[in-house]
GROMACS .gro file of C-alpha atoms in nm:
model
  412
    1PRO     CA    1  -0.180  -9.546   5.027
    2PRO     CA    2  -0.373  -9.238   5.146
    3ARG     CA    3  -0.533  -9.025   4.871
    4SER     CA    4  -0.315  -8.733   4.971
    5THR     CA    5  -0.019  -8.939   4.843
    6LEU     CA    6  -0.160  -9.139   4.549
    7PHE     CA    7  -0.492  -9.176   4.370
    8PRO     CA    8  -0.608  -9.416   4.095
    9TYR     CA    9  -0.542  -9.335   3.734
   10THR     CA   10  -0.897  -9.323   3.599
   11THR     CA   11  -1.156  -9.064   3.510
   12LEU     CA   12  -1.413  -9.258   3.714
   13PHE     CA   13  -1.449  -9.327   4.085
   14ARG     CA   14  -1.215  -9.053   4.202
   15SER     CA   15  -1.311  -9.146   4.556
   16ALA     CA   16  -1.147  -9.490   4.516
   17TYR     CA   17  -0.805  -9.580   4.646
   18VAL     CA   18  -0.491  -9.719   4.486
   19THR     CA   19  -0.468 -10.089   4.554
   20GLY     CA   20  -0.154 -10.289   4.604
   21THR     CA   21  -0.020 -10.622   4.722
   22VAL     CA   22   0.275 -10.670   4.954
   23VAL     CA   23   0.417 -11.014   5.033
   24MET     CA   24   0.697 -11.042   5.286
   25ALA     CA   25   0.902 -11.339   5.403
   26SER     CA   26   1.192 -11.361   5.646
   27ALA     CA   27   1.425 -11.641   5.749
   28GLY     CA   28   1.580 -11.442   6.030
   29TRP     CA   29   1.703 -11.103   6.141
   30GLY     CA   30   1.835 -10.907   5.840
   31ASP     CA   31   1.725 -11.185   5.602
   32PHE     CA   32   1.403 -11.096   5.425
   33VAL     CA   33   1.223 -11.081   5.087
   34GLY     CA   34   0.949 -10.842   4.975
   35ASP     CA   35   0.726 -10.854   4.663
   36ILE     CA   36   0.523 -10.537   4.590
   37SER     CA   37   0.274 -10.439   4.316
   38PHE     CA   38   0.043 -10.138   4.271
   39SER     CA   39  -0.252 -10.067   4.042
   40PRO     CA   40  -0.201  -9.771   3.800
   41PHE     CA   41  -0.193  -9.443   3.991
   42GLU     CA   42  -0.133  -9.070   3.974
   43VAL     CA   43   0.035  -8.843   4.223
   44PRO     CA   44  -0.108  -8.511   4.340
   45HIS     CA   45  -0.016  -8.206   4.130
   46LEU     CA   46   0.095  -8.433   3.843
   47GLU     CA   47  -0.241  -8.521   3.695
   48GLY     CA   48  -0.242  -8.708   3.364
   49TRP     CA   49   0.083  -8.890   3.437
   50ALA     CA   50  -0.001  -9.256   3.500
   51PHE     CA   51   0.237  -9.481   3.692
   52SER     CA   52   0.226  -9.855   3.743
   53VAL     CA   53   0.457 -10.095   3.927
   54GLN     CA   54   0.433 -10.473   3.897
   55GLY     CA   55   0.641 -10.733   4.073
   56ALA     CA   56   0.898 -10.522   4.256
   57VAL     CA   57   1.107 -10.773   4.451
   58PHE     CA   58   1.355 -10.677   4.722
   59ASP     CA   59   1.556 -10.989   4.793
   60PHE     CA   60   1.798 -10.964   5.085
   61SER     CA   61   1.776 -11.331   5.173
   62GLU     CA   62   2.006 -11.621   5.099
   63ALA     CA   63   1.734 -11.872   5.188
   64ILE     CA   64   1.461 -11.786   4.937
   65THR     CA   65   1.410 -11.611   4.602
   66PRO     CA   66   1.049 -11.562   4.480
   67ASN     CA   67   0.943 -11.747   4.166
   68THR     CA   68   0.834 -11.411   4.019
   69VAL     CA   69   1.201 -11.331   3.962
   70GLU     CA   70   1.306 -11.428   3.608
   71PHE     CA   71   1.658 -11.393   3.474
   72PRO     CA   72   1.728 -11.308   3.107
   73ARG     CA   73   1.880 -11.552   2.861
   74GLY     CA   74   2.257 -11.543   2.859
   75TYR     CA   75   2.268 -11.379   3.203
   76SER     CA   76   2.595 -11.445   3.386
   77HIS     CA   77   2.603 -11.465   3.765
   78PRO     CA   78   2.818 -11.678   3.997
   79ASP     CA   79   2.507 -11.818   4.172
   80LEU     CA   80   2.311 -11.902   3.854
   81ASN     CA   81   2.292 -12.194   3.616
   82ILE     CA   82   2.195 -12.079   3.266
   83ASP     CA   83   1.968 -12.384   3.217
   84ASN     CA   84   1.704 -12.249   3.457
   85ARG     CA   85   1.589 -11.886   3.459
   86GLU     CA   86   1.332 -11.891   3.741
   87GLY     CA   87   1.435 -11.732   4.065
   88ARG     CA   88   1.305 -12.016   4.284
   89PHE     CA   89   1.597 -12.232   4.169
   90TYR     CA   90   1.849 -11.987   4.314
   91PRO     CA   91   1.757 -11.902   4.675
   92GLU     CA   92   2.110 -11.773   4.737
   93TRP     CA   93   2.065 -11.488   4.484
   94ARG     CA   94   2.032 -11.142   4.637
   95GLY     CA   95   1.931 -10.819   4.466
   96ILE     CA   96   1.641 -10.608   4.340
   97PHE     CA   97   1.410 -10.726   4.061
   98LEU     CA   98   1.139 -10.522   3.888
   99LYS     CA   99   0.911 -10.716   3.656
  100ALA     CA  100   0.747 -10.410   3.498
  101ALA     CA  101   0.715 -10.036   3.552
  102ARG     CA  102   0.543  -9.786   3.326
  103VAL     CA  103   0.485  -9.414   3.302
  104LYS     CA  104   0.222  -9.279   3.061
  105ILE     CA  105   0.289  -8.924   2.950
  106PRO     CA  106  -0.021  -8.700   2.934
  107ASP     CA  107  -0.179  -8.696   2.588
  108LYS     CA  108  -0.219  -8.318   2.605
  109LEU     CA  109   0.158  -8.284   2.619
  110THR     CA  110   0.228  -8.517   2.327
  111GLY     CA  111  -0.073  -8.438   2.108
  112ARG     CA  112  -0.166  -8.806   2.096
  113THR     CA  113  -0.497  -8.980   2.158
  114ALA     CA  114  -0.575  -9.236   2.425
  115GLU     CA  115  -0.522  -9.514   2.169
  116ASN     CA  116  -0.160  -9.417   2.098
  117SER     CA  117  -0.041  -9.253   2.418
  118VAL     CA  118   0.334  -9.223   2.468
  119THR     CA  119   0.452  -9.460   2.740
  120VAL     CA  120   0.799  -9.521   2.880
  121GLY     CA  121   0.892  -9.799   3.115
  122ALA     CA  122   1.110 -10.093   3.204
  123ASN     CA  123   1.083 -10.472   3.197
  124HIS     CA  124   1.274 -10.730   3.400
  125LEU     CA  125   1.513 -10.490   3.569
  126ILE     CA  126   1.780 -10.646   3.787
  127PHE     CA  127   2.017 -10.476   4.027
  128ASP     CA  128   2.264 -10.713   4.190
  129GLN     CA  129   2.637 -10.770   4.236
  130THR     CA  130   2.689 -10.792   3.857
  131GLY     CA  131   2.537 -10.448   3.799
  132PHE     CA  132   2.229 -10.342   3.604
  133SER     CA  133   2.035 -10.564   3.361
  134GLY     CA  134   1.699 -10.523   3.188
  135ASP     CA  135   1.506 -10.344   2.913
  136ILE     CA  136   1.413  -9.975   2.909
  137PHE     CA  137   1.140  -9.905   2.653
  138ALA     CA  138   0.909  -9.643   2.506
  139THR     CA  139   0.594  -9.685   2.296
  140ASN     CA  140   0.433  -9.467   2.029
  141VAL     CA  141   0.758  -9.278   1.992
  142LEU     CA  142   0.733  -9.148   1.635
  143GLY     CA  143   0.444  -9.138   1.388
  144LEU     CA  144   0.458  -9.184   1.010
  145ASP     CA  145   0.344  -8.825   0.963
  146THR     CA  146   0.656  -8.688   1.133
  147GLY     CA  147   0.918  -8.965   1.128
  148ARG     CA  148   1.175  -8.990   0.846
  149VAL     CA  149   1.470  -9.202   0.743
  150ASP     CA  150   1.621  -8.983   0.476
  151SER     CA  151   1.338  -8.950   0.220
  152TRP     CA  152   1.105  -9.226   0.347
  153ALA     CA  153   0.834  -9.192   0.610
  154PHE     CA  154   0.930  -9.404   0.911
  155SER     CA  155   0.751  -9.465   1.239
  156ILE     CA  156   0.870  -9.612   1.567
  157ASP     CA  157   0.584  -9.775   1.755
  158SER     CA  158   0.816  -9.902   2.027
  159VAL     CA  159   1.184  -9.901   2.112
  160ALA     CA  160   1.362 -10.102   2.382
  161ILE     CA  161   1.723 -10.079   2.497
  162GLY     CA  162   1.859 -10.384   2.676
  163ALA     CA  163   2.157 -10.414   2.907
  164GLN     CA  164   2.317 -10.708   3.085
  165SER     CA  165   2.557 -10.665   3.373
  166ASN     CA  166   2.618 -10.296   3.297
  167GLN     CA  167   2.692 -10.374   2.929
  168PHE     CA  168   2.488 -10.271   2.626
  169HIS     CA  169   2.321 -10.585   2.491
  170HIS     CA  170   2.061 -10.495   2.225
  171VAL     CA  171   1.811 -10.247   2.086
  172THR     CA  172   1.478 -10.354   1.938
  173LEU     CA  173   1.250 -10.136   1.726
  174ASN     CA  174   0.917 -10.196   1.563
  175GLY     CA  175   0.692  -9.974   1.355
  176GLU     CA  176   0.614  -9.902   0.991
  177VAL     CA  177   0.804  -9.772   0.691
  178LYS     CA  178   0.660  -9.620   0.373
  179VAL     CA  179   0.848  -9.778   0.084
  180PRO     CA  180   0.780  -9.618  -0.257
  181PRO     CA  181   0.615  -9.728  -0.479
  182VAL     CA  182   0.409  -9.942  -0.238
  183ASP     CA  183   0.103  -9.748  -0.118
  184GLN     CA  184   0.060  -9.924   0.217
  185PRO     CA  185   0.321  -9.887   0.492
  186LEU     CA  186   0.513 -10.206   0.566
  187GLY     CA  187   0.544 -10.320   0.925
  188TYR     CA  188   0.889 -10.407   1.054
  189ASP     CA  189   1.076 -10.546   1.354
  190CYS     CA  190   1.440 -10.447   1.393
  191HIS     CA  191   1.707 -10.597   1.618
  192ILE     CA  192   2.039 -10.423   1.679
  193GLN     CA  193   2.333 -10.580   1.860
  194PRO     CA  194   2.689 -10.453   1.911
  195GLY     CA  195   2.893 -10.491   1.594
  196SER     CA  196   2.618 -10.662   1.394
  197GLY     CA  197   2.425 -10.370   1.240
  198TYR     CA  198   2.051 -10.345   1.183
  199HIS     CA  199   1.854 -10.664   1.119
  200PHE     CA  200   1.500 -10.612   0.988
  201ALA     CA  201   1.208 -10.851   0.952
  202VAL     CA  202   0.920 -10.728   0.734
  203SER     CA  203   0.554 -10.787   0.816
  204LEU     CA  204   0.373 -10.852   0.489
  205THR     CA  205   0.002 -10.831   0.406
  206ASP     CA  206  -0.172 -11.050   0.149
  207THR     CA  207  -0.175 -10.783  -0.125
  208VAL     CA  208  -0.060 -10.426  -0.169
  209THR     CA  209  -0.134 -10.162  -0.429
  210MET     CA  210   0.116  -9.965  -0.634
  211SER     CA  211  -0.081  -9.672  -0.771
  212ALA     CA  212   0.232  -9.532  -0.937
  213PHE     CA  213   0.199  -9.821  -1.185
  214VAL     CA  214  -0.178  -9.870  -1.143
  215ALA     CA  215  -0.101 -10.218  -1.018
  216THR     CA  216  -0.173 -10.472  -0.746
  217ALA     CA  217   0.110 -10.681  -0.604
  218GLU     CA  218   0.183 -10.961  -0.365
  219LEU     CA  219   0.518 -10.929  -0.190
  220HIS     CA  220   0.706 -11.249  -0.113
  221GLU     CA  221   0.863 -11.341   0.220
  222ASN     CA  222   1.215 -11.277   0.091
  223THR     CA  223   1.134 -10.905   0.054
  224GLU     CA  224   1.375 -10.715   0.276
  225ILE     CA  225   1.435 -10.365   0.407
  226GLY     CA  226   1.740 -10.222   0.578
  227ILE     CA  227   1.915  -9.913   0.710
  228ASN     CA  228   2.270  -9.803   0.642
  229TYR     CA  229   2.474  -9.556   0.845
  230ARG     CA  230   2.744  -9.333   0.694
  231SER     CA  231   2.996  -9.225   0.953
  232TYR     CA  232   3.166  -8.960   0.737
  233ASP     CA  233   2.853  -8.742   0.728
  234ASP     CA  234   2.667  -8.893   1.025
  235SER     CA  235   2.357  -8.983   0.824
  236PHE     CA  236   2.121  -9.275   0.771
  237SER     CA  237   1.971  -9.409   0.451
  238ALA     CA  238   1.726  -9.692   0.388
  239TYR     CA  239   1.671  -9.947   0.114
  240ALA     CA  240   1.424 -10.215   0.011
  241LYS     CA  241   1.466 -10.521  -0.208
  242LEU     CA  242   1.120 -10.616  -0.332
  243ASN     CA  243   1.028 -10.962  -0.455
  244GLY     CA  244   0.685 -11.080  -0.559
  245GLU     CA  245   0.415 -11.085  -0.825
  246ILE     CA  246   0.232 -10.790  -0.982
  247THR     CA  247  -0.061 -10.724  -1.218
  248PHE     CA  248  -0.111 -10.399  -1.410
  249GLY     CA  249  -0.430 -10.228  -1.530
  250PRO     CA  250  -0.374  -9.865  -1.641
  251GLN     CA  251  -0.559  -9.664  -1.906
  252LEU     CA  252  -0.383  -9.631  -2.238
  253GLY     CA  253  -0.266  -9.284  -2.332
  254GLY     CA  254   0.038  -9.066  -2.375
  255GLY     CA  255   0.133  -9.080  -2.740
  256GLY     CA  256   0.302  -9.292  -2.999
  257ASP     CA  257   0.652  -9.336  -3.133
  258ASP     CA  258   0.800  -9.130  -3.412
  259GLY     CA  259   1.088  -9.366  -3.471
  260ASP     CA  260   1.341  -9.219  -3.228
  261GLY     CA  261   1.205  -9.406  -2.928
  262GLU     CA  262   1.100  -9.093  -2.744
  263GLY     CA  263   0.735  -9.091  -2.851
  264THR     CA  264   0.508  -8.809  -2.965
  265ASP     CA  265   0.226  -8.651  -2.774
  266PRO     CA  266  -0.131  -8.710  -2.894
  267PRO     CA  267  -0.371  -8.426  -2.970
  268ASP     CA  268  -0.479  -8.239  -2.657
  269THR     CA  269  -0.814  -8.383  -2.551
  270GLY     CA  270  -0.828  -8.226  -2.208
  271GLY     CA  271  -0.769  -8.563  -2.044
  272THR     CA  272  -0.578  -8.620  -1.723
  273THR     CA  273  -0.299  -8.854  -1.633
  274ASP     CA  274  -0.464  -8.965  -1.309
  275PRO     CA  275  -0.491  -9.341  -1.259
  276PRO     CA  276  -0.831  -9.474  -1.368
  277GLN     CA  277  -1.098  -9.568  -1.123
  278GLU     CA  278  -1.142  -9.938  -1.061
  279GLY     CA  279  -1.397 -10.092  -1.296
  280ASP     CA  280  -1.327  -9.845  -1.582
  281ASP     CA  281  -1.217 -10.086  -1.858
  282LYS     CA  282  -1.235  -9.844  -2.153
  283ASN     CA  283  -0.906  -9.826  -2.345
  284LYS     CA  284  -0.725 -10.018  -2.072
  285LEU     CA  285  -0.396 -10.206  -2.082
  286LYS     CA  286  -0.433 -10.526  -1.879
  287ILE     CA  287  -0.117 -10.717  -1.790
  288PRO     CA  288  -0.164 -11.037  -1.588
  289THR     CA  289   0.076 -11.167  -1.330
  290ILE     CA  290   0.442 -11.070  -1.373
  291THR     CA  291   0.704 -11.199  -1.128
  292PHE     CA  292   0.987 -10.975  -1.010
  293GLN     CA  293   1.300 -11.025  -0.801
  294ASN     CA  294   1.550 -10.790  -0.640
  295PHE     CA  295   1.375 -10.465  -0.732
  296HIS     CA  296   1.620 -10.260  -0.524
  297ILE     CA  297   1.512  -9.907  -0.432
  298THR     CA  298   1.669  -9.659  -0.190
  299THR     CA  299   1.606  -9.330  -0.014
  300ARG     CA  300   1.874  -9.150  -0.213
  301ALA     CA  301   1.901  -9.050  -0.578
  302PRO     CA  302   1.887  -9.217  -0.823
  303TYR     CA  303   1.636  -9.404  -0.599
  304VAL     CA  304   1.657  -9.724  -0.809
  305GLU     CA  305   1.972  -9.917  -0.725
  306ASN     CA  306   1.878 -10.218  -0.935
  307VAL     CA  307   1.573 -10.268  -1.157
  308GLY     CA  308   1.588 -10.639  -1.080
  309THR     CA  309   1.459 -10.927  -1.286
  310TRP     CA  310   1.105 -10.920  -1.430
  311SER     CA  311   0.964 -11.224  -1.604
  312LEU     CA  312   0.644 -11.356  -1.756
  313SER     CA  313   0.431 -11.595  -1.554
  314THR     CA  314   0.299 -11.926  -1.678
  315GLY     CA  315  -0.064 -11.846  -1.594
  316ASP     CA  316  -0.358 -11.871  -1.833
  317ASP     CA  317  -0.479 -11.510  -1.794
  318GLN     CA  318  -0.491 -11.316  -2.122
  319ALA     CA  319  -0.320 -10.979  -2.157
  320THR     CA  320  -0.522 -10.720  -2.348
  321ALA     CA  321  -0.490 -10.368  -2.490
  322SER     CA  322  -0.817 -10.187  -2.565
  323SER     CA  323  -0.988 -10.529  -2.545
  324PHE     CA  324  -0.756 -10.675  -2.812
  325PRO     CA  325  -0.560 -10.980  -2.696
  326ILE     CA  326  -0.186 -10.924  -2.686
  327THR     CA  327   0.112 -11.155  -2.663
  328LEU     CA  328   0.384 -11.048  -2.419
  329ASN     CA  329   0.724 -11.115  -2.571
  330GLU     CA  330   0.945 -10.953  -2.308
  331VAL     CA  331   0.905 -10.733  -1.998
  332GLY     CA  332   1.134 -10.528  -1.779
  333MET     CA  333   1.172 -10.223  -1.555
  334PHE     CA  334   1.367  -9.917  -1.670
  335GLN     CA  335   1.481  -9.577  -1.544
  336ASN     CA  336   1.549  -9.280  -1.771
  337GLU     CA  337   1.889  -9.111  -1.787
  338ALA     CA  338   1.762  -8.805  -1.601
  339GLN     CA  339   1.657  -9.039  -1.318
  340THR     CA  340   1.320  -8.867  -1.291
  341GLU     CA  341   1.106  -9.147  -1.436
  342VAL     CA  342   1.072  -9.520  -1.385
  343ALA     CA  343   0.883  -9.728  -1.640
  344PHE     CA  344   0.762 -10.083  -1.674
  345GLY     CA  345   0.826 -10.177  -2.037
  346ILE     CA  346   0.659 -10.441  -2.252
  347ASP     CA  347   0.756 -10.580  -2.591
  348LEU     CA  348   0.424 -10.703  -2.731
  349THR     CA  349   0.228 -10.828  -3.029
  350LEU     CA  350  -0.128 -10.699  -3.066
  351ASN     CA  351  -0.335 -10.982  -3.211
  352LEU     CA  352  -0.571 -10.835  -3.472
  353VAL     CA  353  -0.709 -11.156  -3.627
  354ARG     CA  354  -0.754 -11.495  -3.468
  355SER     CA  355  -0.496 -11.758  -3.552
  356GLU     CA  356  -0.759 -11.992  -3.698
  357ASP     CA  357  -0.845 -11.714  -3.947
  358GLN     CA  358  -0.488 -11.683  -4.074
  359GLY     CA  359  -0.434 -11.442  -3.787
  360PHE     CA  360  -0.173 -11.174  -3.775
  361GLY     CA  361  -0.069 -10.905  -3.533
  362ALA     CA  362   0.109 -10.574  -3.488
  363ASP     CA  363   0.440 -10.550  -3.302
  364GLY     CA  364   0.539 -10.269  -3.070
  365ARG     CA  365   0.613 -10.159  -2.718
  366ALA     CA  366   0.425 -10.011  -2.424
  367PHE     CA  367   0.557  -9.831  -2.117
  368ILE     CA  368   0.378  -9.766  -1.788
  369ILE     CA  369   0.556  -9.454  -1.668
  370CYS     CA  370   0.568  -9.291  -1.326
  371ASP     CA  371   0.746  -8.979  -1.198
  372VAL     CA  372   1.001  -9.019  -0.918
  373GLY     CA  373   1.124  -8.733  -0.701
  374LEU     CA  374   1.102  -8.544  -0.373
  375ASP     CA  375   0.817  -8.320  -0.261
  376ASP     CA  376   0.853  -7.993  -0.070
  377THR     CA  377   0.902  -8.182   0.258
  378GLY     CA  378   1.183  -8.396   0.119
  379THR     CA  379   0.966  -8.706   0.106
  380GLN     CA  380   1.019  -8.939  -0.189
  381ASN     CA  381   0.709  -8.983  -0.408
  382TRP     CA  382   0.632  -9.211  -0.700
  383THR     CA  383   0.328  -9.095  -0.901
  384PHE     CA  384   0.158  -9.237  -1.209
  385LYS     CA  385   0.227  -9.029  -1.519
  386ARG     CA  386   0.095  -9.205  -1.829
  387VAL     CA  387   0.102  -9.512  -2.050
  388ARG     CA  388   0.292  -9.471  -2.375
  389LEU     CA  389   0.200  -9.714  -2.651
  390SER     CA  390   0.439  -9.694  -2.942
  391LYS     CA  391   0.341  -9.723  -3.307
  392LEU     CA  392   0.253 -10.084  -3.373
  393SER     CA  393   0.409 -10.204  -3.698
  394ILE     CA  394   0.232 -10.444  -3.935
  395ASP     CA  395   0.401 -10.635  -4.217
  396TYR     CA  396   0.176 -10.917  -4.337
  397LYS     CA  397   0.149 -11.123  -4.652
  398GLY     CA  398  -0.157 -11.335  -4.713
  399PRO     CA  399  -0.290 -11.538  -5.004
  400GLY     CA  400  -0.330 -11.288  -5.284
  401PHE     CA  401  -0.269 -10.977  -5.074
  402SER     CA  402  -0.023 -10.800  -4.845
  403PHE     CA  403  -0.007 -10.484  -4.647
  404LYS     CA  404   0.244 -10.291  -4.443
  405GLY     CA  405   0.194 -10.000  -4.206
  406TYR     CA  406   0.138  -9.910  -3.843
  407LEU     CA  407  -0.126  -9.844  -3.583
  408GLN     CA  408  -0.106  -9.551  -3.342
  409ASN     CA  409  -0.304  -9.505  -3.022
  410PHE     CA  410  -0.424  -9.162  -2.903
  411ASP     CA  411  -0.606  -9.054  -2.589
  412THR     CA  412  -0.982  -9.045  -2.634
   0.00000   0.00000   0.00000
């Protein structure tokens, strides 16, 4: 096409021309087929908008259909057999087919960079006697910094709406969702069909961190996320059911237990409740692998729908508290009545003397506590608060001696 009509979409070689291919075939007067494609181009006075057209087929022939035409699965047409989807098997088909068309919106309008430009387009569009079929899509629709599902950050990297024969067929979404207390966003693919709701598949990485508990976790494949719609107030909420394995390593601190289960604060030492830096082992509580199932969290208060099942692993790693070996008797996840804190709780025995030396220990409990709530933007946050180690009780009788008392840990 002349440069007064179209010019290439590129910052280089502005003197070049848009290239295209046109293939025509005809079996007789009024019976013809055309297949047209163009390289990406701009139009005058609309700089920054990039257009591309690939595989536009105009089939007005009953003698031939190009093999570039491809029909979608489940497509119903009187001239088609569902077993074969390639157009060459159905020369009697007539209509318009568009393999792909795209429009890139200028980055200066969307505030995006070249790597995540907003693009809208269509794939496998069909216009024939049955109506319209195909997918209309958009990419880089919504970023994590601006997207929300209720109180969770939610991005939409791409969305596609599919139709078959003038009927809504499906919607597909993919992107990322920020699920507290997991630090890294989780990738997702979502498929929506009429009457079947939202079906999510989660993309999992090898390991994730949970800084709210000063922990590292591996999420299992049966981890799931979902979205619910409430018609009575026209709102969406999201949930996650986490399954996997987790290891904890926070600093001890936050007071003892005065007998009522609430704990007492230690003397003020000017310390902070920030999670420790990796490699700082002083006064640390180390809990090896714990398995968890059905840890069910949501976007709406109380945020924890079900604490799930937490159990000890059968591994050989030793749990320690301030370098003392400890025996884990029972573990679990808890939420306080005010629904502002979530804590991982441990019933433990601190081993003070080795078993071969007539060993004995001190019994007590520890809680790794995090705050749960909404920030000023309405985003749900889980943040590490402290570790509370209760008074550890000792009641031991040995040969010729006995003692009874408790140990109490303070911040140092």
